[in-house]
């Protein structure tokens, strides 16, 4: 099982970090040890002083595939949820400055909390509203209608390079509003009004 992540897939987020709008999906990966399930607590890592949340819609791959055409892509995921792409922003900035890979900033242990999965049949894939609360305040709100590269394009693009395998997860990118967390904070992720993820920072 592997985790794909897409960077800069919402215009308003690319702009808030002064990044260019990508011409093709920006793909990176996290190992299986990054996944945190079951609303378990997250322990603030000692190597960062600026840990950011990025709330994202996460797709679950339901069958193996390679070179998937966009028109068949919808057959390759059957469930989704909200997840957090935790990012050590200070570490990432150093990696970016030097042109180094950014795994240390994004792929560390438990950097990918994922919520409870729901069936794709429960939502309108082209317009999924999602939000993240930090403590009681809404800090991020997004809608998949604003994706630069929609789900079918992502599935097709990723599968040109990597064999999709049943159980893989795809983090589809974060909207604007990313920010830092501190020990004691609680993050809660919603699709529509449905709460699917809780993550306490310890
Ligand atoms: Zn992200």
mmCIF file of C-alpha atoms and ligand atoms in Angstrom:
data_model
loop_
_atom_site.group_PDB
_atom_site.id
_atom_site.type_symbol
_atom_site.label_atom_id
_atom_site.label_comp_id
_atom_site.label_asym_id
_atom_site.label_seq_id
_atom_site.Cartn_x
_atom_site.Cartn_y
_atom_site.Cartn_z
ATOM 1 C CA UNK A 1 0.000 0.000 0.000
ATOM 2 C CA UNK A 2 1.241 3.449 -0.827
ATOM 3 C CA UNK A 3 0.098 7.021 -0.468
ATOM 4 C CA UNK A 4 0.164 9.523 -3.313
ATOM 5 C CA UNK A 5 -0.133 13.228 -2.637
ATOM 6 C CA UNK A 6 -0.814 16.078 -5.003
ATOM 7 C CA UNK A 7 0.710 19.492 -4.404
ATOM 8 C CA UNK A 8 -0.720 22.860 -5.461
ATOM 9 C CA UNK A 9 -4.022 21.561 -6.806
ATOM 10 C CA UNK A 10 -6.074 24.606 -5.755
ATOM 11 C CA UNK A 11 -5.188 28.014 -7.211
ATOM 12 C CA UNK A 12 -5.846 29.878 -3.944
ATOM 13 C CA UNK A 13 -3.418 27.630 -2.023
ATOM 14 C CA UNK A 14 -0.629 27.806 -4.630
ATOM 15 C CA UNK A 15 -0.910 31.594 -4.424
ATOM 16 C CA UNK A 16 -0.837 31.783 -0.617
ATOM 17 C CA UNK A 17 2.582 30.069 -0.625
ATOM 18 C CA UNK A 18 3.790 32.089 -3.644
ATOM 19 C CA UNK A 19 4.086 28.993 -5.818
ATOM 20 C CA UNK A 20 3.397 28.914 -9.555
ATOM 21 C CA UNK A 21 0.219 27.208 -10.832
ATOM 22 C CA UNK A 22 1.388 23.795 -12.077
ATOM 23 C CA UNK A 23 0.981 22.724 -15.712
ATOM 24 C CA UNK A 24 0.673 19.059 -14.759
ATOM 25 C CA UNK A 25 -0.104 17.400 -11.406
ATOM 26 C CA UNK A 26 2.702 17.710 -8.846
ATOM 27 C CA UNK A 27 2.996 14.214 -7.376
ATOM 28 C CA UNK A 28 4.852 13.030 -4.300
ATOM 29 C CA UNK A 29 4.484 10.017 -2.036
ATOM 30 C CA UNK A 30 4.374 9.053 1.607
ATOM 31 C CA UNK A 31 5.236 5.584 2.928
ATOM 32 C CA UNK A 32 2.712 3.373 4.714
ATOM 33 C CA UNK A 33 4.242 4.404 8.062
ATOM 34 C CA UNK A 34 2.882 7.924 7.459
ATOM 35 C CA UNK A 35 -0.735 6.768 7.694
ATOM 36 C CA UNK A 36 -2.542 7.461 10.979
ATOM 37 C CA UNK A 37 -5.991 5.880 11.261
ATOM 38 C CA UNK A 38 -8.738 5.559 13.836
ATOM 39 C CA UNK A 39 -8.602 9.182 15.070
ATOM 40 C CA UNK A 40 -5.482 8.407 17.056
ATOM 41 C CA UNK A 41 -3.496 11.209 18.685
ATOM 42 C CA UNK A 42 -0.671 12.829 16.752
ATOM 43 C CA UNK A 43 2.595 13.506 18.584
ATOM 44 C CA UNK A 44 4.288 16.756 17.581
ATOM 45 C CA UNK A 45 7.671 15.835 16.089
ATOM 46 C CA UNK A 46 10.796 17.319 17.638
ATOM 47 C CA UNK A 47 12.466 18.172 14.305
ATOM 48 C CA UNK A 48 10.096 21.027 13.451
ATOM 49 C CA UNK A 49 9.000 24.312 14.976
ATOM 50 C CA UNK A 50 6.392 25.052 12.316
ATOM 51 C CA UNK A 51 4.083 22.110 11.708
ATOM 52 C CA UNK A 52 1.245 22.922 9.279
ATOM 53 C CA UNK A 53 -2.056 21.165 8.640
ATOM 54 C CA UNK A 54 -3.275 20.745 5.038
ATOM 55 C CA UNK A 55 -6.815 19.345 4.835
ATOM 56 C CA UNK A 56 -7.427 17.296 1.696
ATOM 57 C CA UNK A 57 -9.969 14.952 0.141
ATOM 58 C CA UNK A 58 -8.436 11.463 0.104
ATOM 59 C CA UNK A 59 -9.434 8.791 -2.419
ATOM 60 C CA UNK A 60 -9.129 5.053 -1.807
ATOM 61 C CA UNK A 61 -8.053 3.015 -4.815
ATOM 62 C CA UNK A 62 -10.195 -0.119 -5.287
ATOM 63 C CA UNK A 63 -8.420 -1.985 -8.068
ATOM 64 C CA UNK A 64 -5.054 -2.342 -9.679
ATOM 65 C CA UNK A 65 -4.381 -0.313 -12.793
ATOM 66 C CA UNK A 66 -1.730 1.115 -15.069
ATOM 67 C CA UNK A 67 -2.133 3.630 -17.923
ATOM 68 C CA UNK A 68 -5.729 4.267 -16.922
ATOM 69 C CA UNK A 69 -7.602 6.488 -19.360
ATOM 70 C CA UNK A 70 -9.449 9.431 -17.782
ATOM 71 C CA UNK A 71 -12.811 8.110 -18.981
ATOM 72 C CA UNK A 72 -12.303 4.903 -16.965
ATOM 73 C CA UNK A 73 -10.641 6.526 -13.939
ATOM 74 C CA UNK A 74 -13.839 6.637 -11.858
ATOM 75 C CA UNK A 75 -13.784 2.824 -11.719
ATOM 76 C CA UNK A 76 -10.508 2.868 -9.791
ATOM 77 C CA UNK A 77 -11.695 4.493 -6.552
ATOM 78 C CA UNK A 78 -14.715 3.542 -4.500
ATOM 79 C CA UNK A 79 -14.401 5.492 -1.249
ATOM 80 C CA UNK A 80 -13.095 8.772 0.056
ATOM 81 C CA UNK A 81 -12.601 10.770 3.207
ATOM 82 C CA UNK A 82 -10.821 13.825 4.543
ATOM 83 C CA UNK A 83 -7.190 13.595 5.596
ATOM 84 C CA UNK A 84 -4.387 15.858 6.738
ATOM 85 C CA UNK A 85 -1.123 16.219 4.869
ATOM 86 C CA UNK A 86 0.992 17.312 7.835
ATOM 87 C CA UNK A 87 3.937 19.378 6.654
ATOM 88 C CA UNK A 88 6.970 20.566 8.604
ATOM 89 C CA UNK A 89 6.969 23.915 6.800
ATOM 90 C CA UNK A 90 10.353 25.036 8.143
ATOM 91 C CA UNK A 91 11.995 21.788 7.022
ATOM 92 C CA UNK A 92 10.204 21.976 3.664
ATOM 93 C CA UNK A 93 11.415 25.557 3.054
ATOM 94 C CA UNK A 94 15.022 24.438 3.560
ATOM 95 C CA UNK A 95 14.541 21.472 1.206
ATOM 96 C CA UNK A 96 12.995 23.736 -1.446
ATOM 97 C CA UNK A 97 15.783 26.327 -1.132
ATOM 98 C CA UNK A 98 18.402 23.683 -1.780
ATOM 99 C CA UNK A 99 16.378 21.865 -4.436
ATOM 100 C CA UNK A 100 16.378 18.748 -2.258
ATOM 101 C CA UNK A 101 13.612 16.133 -1.980
ATOM 102 C CA UNK A 102 11.044 17.080 0.673
ATOM 103 C CA UNK A 103 10.252 13.665 2.226
ATOM 104 C CA UNK A 104 11.644 14.684 5.614
ATOM 105 C CA UNK A 105 9.127 17.539 5.679
ATOM 106 C CA UNK A 106 6.111 15.597 4.440
ATOM 107 C CA UNK A 107 6.532 11.825 4.626
ATOM 108 C CA UNK A 108 7.529 11.340 8.257
ATOM 109 C CA UNK A 109 5.728 8.941 10.622
ATOM 110 C CA UNK A 110 2.028 9.714 11.066
ATOM 111 C CA UNK A 111 2.164 12.684 8.689
ATOM 112 C CA UNK A 112 -1.011 11.419 6.985
ATOM 113 C CA UNK A 113 -4.012 11.115 9.328
ATOM 114 C CA UNK A 114 -7.002 9.791 7.394
ATOM 115 C CA UNK A 115 -10.643 9.926 8.452
ATOM 116 C CA UNK A 116 -13.428 7.399 8.232
ATOM 117 C CA UNK A 117 -14.076 6.383 4.622
ATOM 118 C CA UNK A 118 -17.437 6.945 2.967
ATOM 119 C CA UNK A 119 -18.671 5.508 -0.316
ATOM 120 C CA UNK A 120 -18.293 7.646 -3.437
ATOM 121 C CA UNK A 121 -22.048 7.127 -3.901
ATOM 122 C CA UNK A 122 -22.702 9.400 -0.918
ATOM 123 C CA UNK A 123 -21.301 12.530 -2.586
ATOM 124 C CA UNK A 124 -21.315 14.493 -5.830
ATOM 125 C CA UNK A 125 -17.666 14.010 -6.788
ATOM 126 C CA UNK A 126 -17.512 17.204 -8.842
ATOM 127 C CA UNK A 127 -18.643 19.358 -5.924
ATOM 128 C CA UNK A 128 -17.594 17.977 -2.537
ATOM 129 C CA UNK A 129 -17.588 20.602 0.200
ATOM 130 C CA UNK A 130 -15.077 19.970 2.939
ATOM 131 C CA UNK A 131 -13.708 21.871 5.885
ATOM 132 C CA UNK A 132 -11.263 21.711 8.746
ATOM 133 C CA UNK A 133 -11.772 23.082 12.227
ATOM 134 C CA UNK A 134 -8.908 23.873 14.565
ATOM 135 C CA UNK A 135 -10.339 23.825 18.056
ATOM 136 C CA UNK A 136 -13.721 25.499 17.363
ATOM 137 C CA UNK A 137 -12.663 27.736 14.478
ATOM 138 C CA UNK A 138 -13.063 26.849 10.783
ATOM 139 C CA UNK A 139 -9.580 27.262 9.300
ATOM 140 C CA UNK A 140 -9.989 25.684 5.861
ATOM 141 C CA UNK A 141 -12.933 25.360 3.503
ATOM 142 C CA UNK A 142 -12.699 23.794 0.083
ATOM 143 C CA UNK A 143 -14.796 22.414 -2.727
ATOM 144 C CA UNK A 144 -13.603 19.883 -5.285
ATOM 145 C CA UNK A 145 -15.163 21.979 -8.059
ATOM 146 C CA UNK A 146 -12.093 24.226 -7.617
ATOM 147 C CA UNK A 147 -9.527 21.472 -8.235
ATOM 148 C CA UNK A 148 -7.013 22.407 -10.943
ATOM 149 C CA UNK A 149 -6.676 18.705 -11.822
ATOM 150 C CA UNK A 150 -9.862 16.739 -11.056
ATOM 151 C CA UNK A 151 -9.878 13.189 -9.695
ATOM 152 C CA UNK A 152 -10.037 11.456 -13.082
ATOM 153 C CA UNK A 153 -7.048 13.418 -14.374
ATOM 154 C CA UNK A 154 -5.065 12.571 -11.227
ATOM 155 C CA UNK A 155 -5.804 8.824 -11.468
ATOM 156 C CA UNK A 156 -4.854 8.815 -15.130
ATOM 157 C CA UNK A 157 -1.696 10.859 -14.612
ATOM 158 C CA UNK A 158 -0.417 8.904 -11.595
ATOM 159 C CA UNK A 159 -1.020 5.582 -13.339
ATOM 160 C CA UNK A 160 1.234 6.570 -16.239
ATOM 161 C CA UNK A 161 4.150 6.358 -13.791
ATOM 162 C CA UNK A 162 3.060 4.080 -10.934
ATOM 163 C CA UNK A 163 0.887 0.977 -10.881
ATOM 164 C CA UNK A 164 -2.178 1.750 -8.825
ATOM 165 C CA UNK A 165 -2.866 -0.993 -6.315
ATOM 166 C CA UNK A 166 -6.008 -1.782 -4.391
ATOM 167 C CA UNK A 167 -5.824 0.045 -1.048
ATOM 168 C CA UNK A 168 -3.572 2.891 -2.193
ATOM 169 C CA UNK A 169 -4.604 6.351 -1.014
ATOM 170 C CA UNK A 170 -4.496 9.592 -2.984
ATOM 171 C CA UNK A 171 -4.377 12.952 -1.165
ATOM 172 C CA UNK A 172 -5.790 15.308 -3.769
ATOM 173 C CA UNK A 173 -4.432 18.671 -2.608
ATOM 174 C CA UNK A 174 -5.299 21.378 -0.119
ATOM 175 C CA UNK A 175 -7.240 24.631 -0.541
ATOM 176 C CA UNK A 176 -6.128 27.938 0.998
ATOM 177 C CA UNK A 177 -5.957 28.443 4.734
ATOM 178 C CA UNK A 178 -3.072 26.187 5.739
ATOM 179 C CA UNK A 179 -1.543 27.114 9.067
ATOM 180 C CA UNK A 180 0.339 25.914 12.076
ATOM 181 C CA UNK A 181 -0.722 23.695 14.944
ATOM 182 C CA UNK A 182 0.527 23.533 18.505
ATOM 183 C CA UNK A 183 0.466 20.875 21.183
ATOM 184 C CA UNK A 184 -3.016 20.846 22.710
ATOM 185 C CA UNK A 185 -4.833 21.733 19.480
ATOM 186 C CA UNK A 186 -7.572 19.527 18.095
ATOM 187 C CA UNK A 187 -8.249 19.265 14.358
ATOM 188 C CA UNK A 188 -11.588 18.041 13.044
ATOM 189 C CA UNK A 189 -12.319 17.305 9.405
ATOM 190 C CA UNK A 190 -15.730 17.435 7.728
ATOM 191 C CA UNK A 191 -17.220 16.468 4.379
ATOM 192 C CA UNK A 192 -20.371 18.541 4.179
ATOM 193 C CA UNK A 193 -21.703 18.457 7.737
ATOM 194 C CA UNK A 194 -20.376 14.984 8.429
ATOM 195 C CA UNK A 195 -17.424 14.797 10.819
ATOM 196 C CA UNK A 196 -15.050 12.092 9.589
ATOM 197 C CA UNK A 197 -11.738 12.943 11.250
ATOM 198 C CA UNK A 198 -10.514 14.016 14.668
ATOM 199 C CA UNK A 199 -6.844 14.508 15.427
ATOM 200 C CA UNK A 200 -5.519 15.739 18.766
ATOM 201 C CA UNK A 201 -2.004 17.150 18.829
ATOM 202 C CA UNK A 202 -0.072 15.854 21.834
HETATM 203 ZN ZN1 LIG B 1 -0.823 18.713 0.632
#
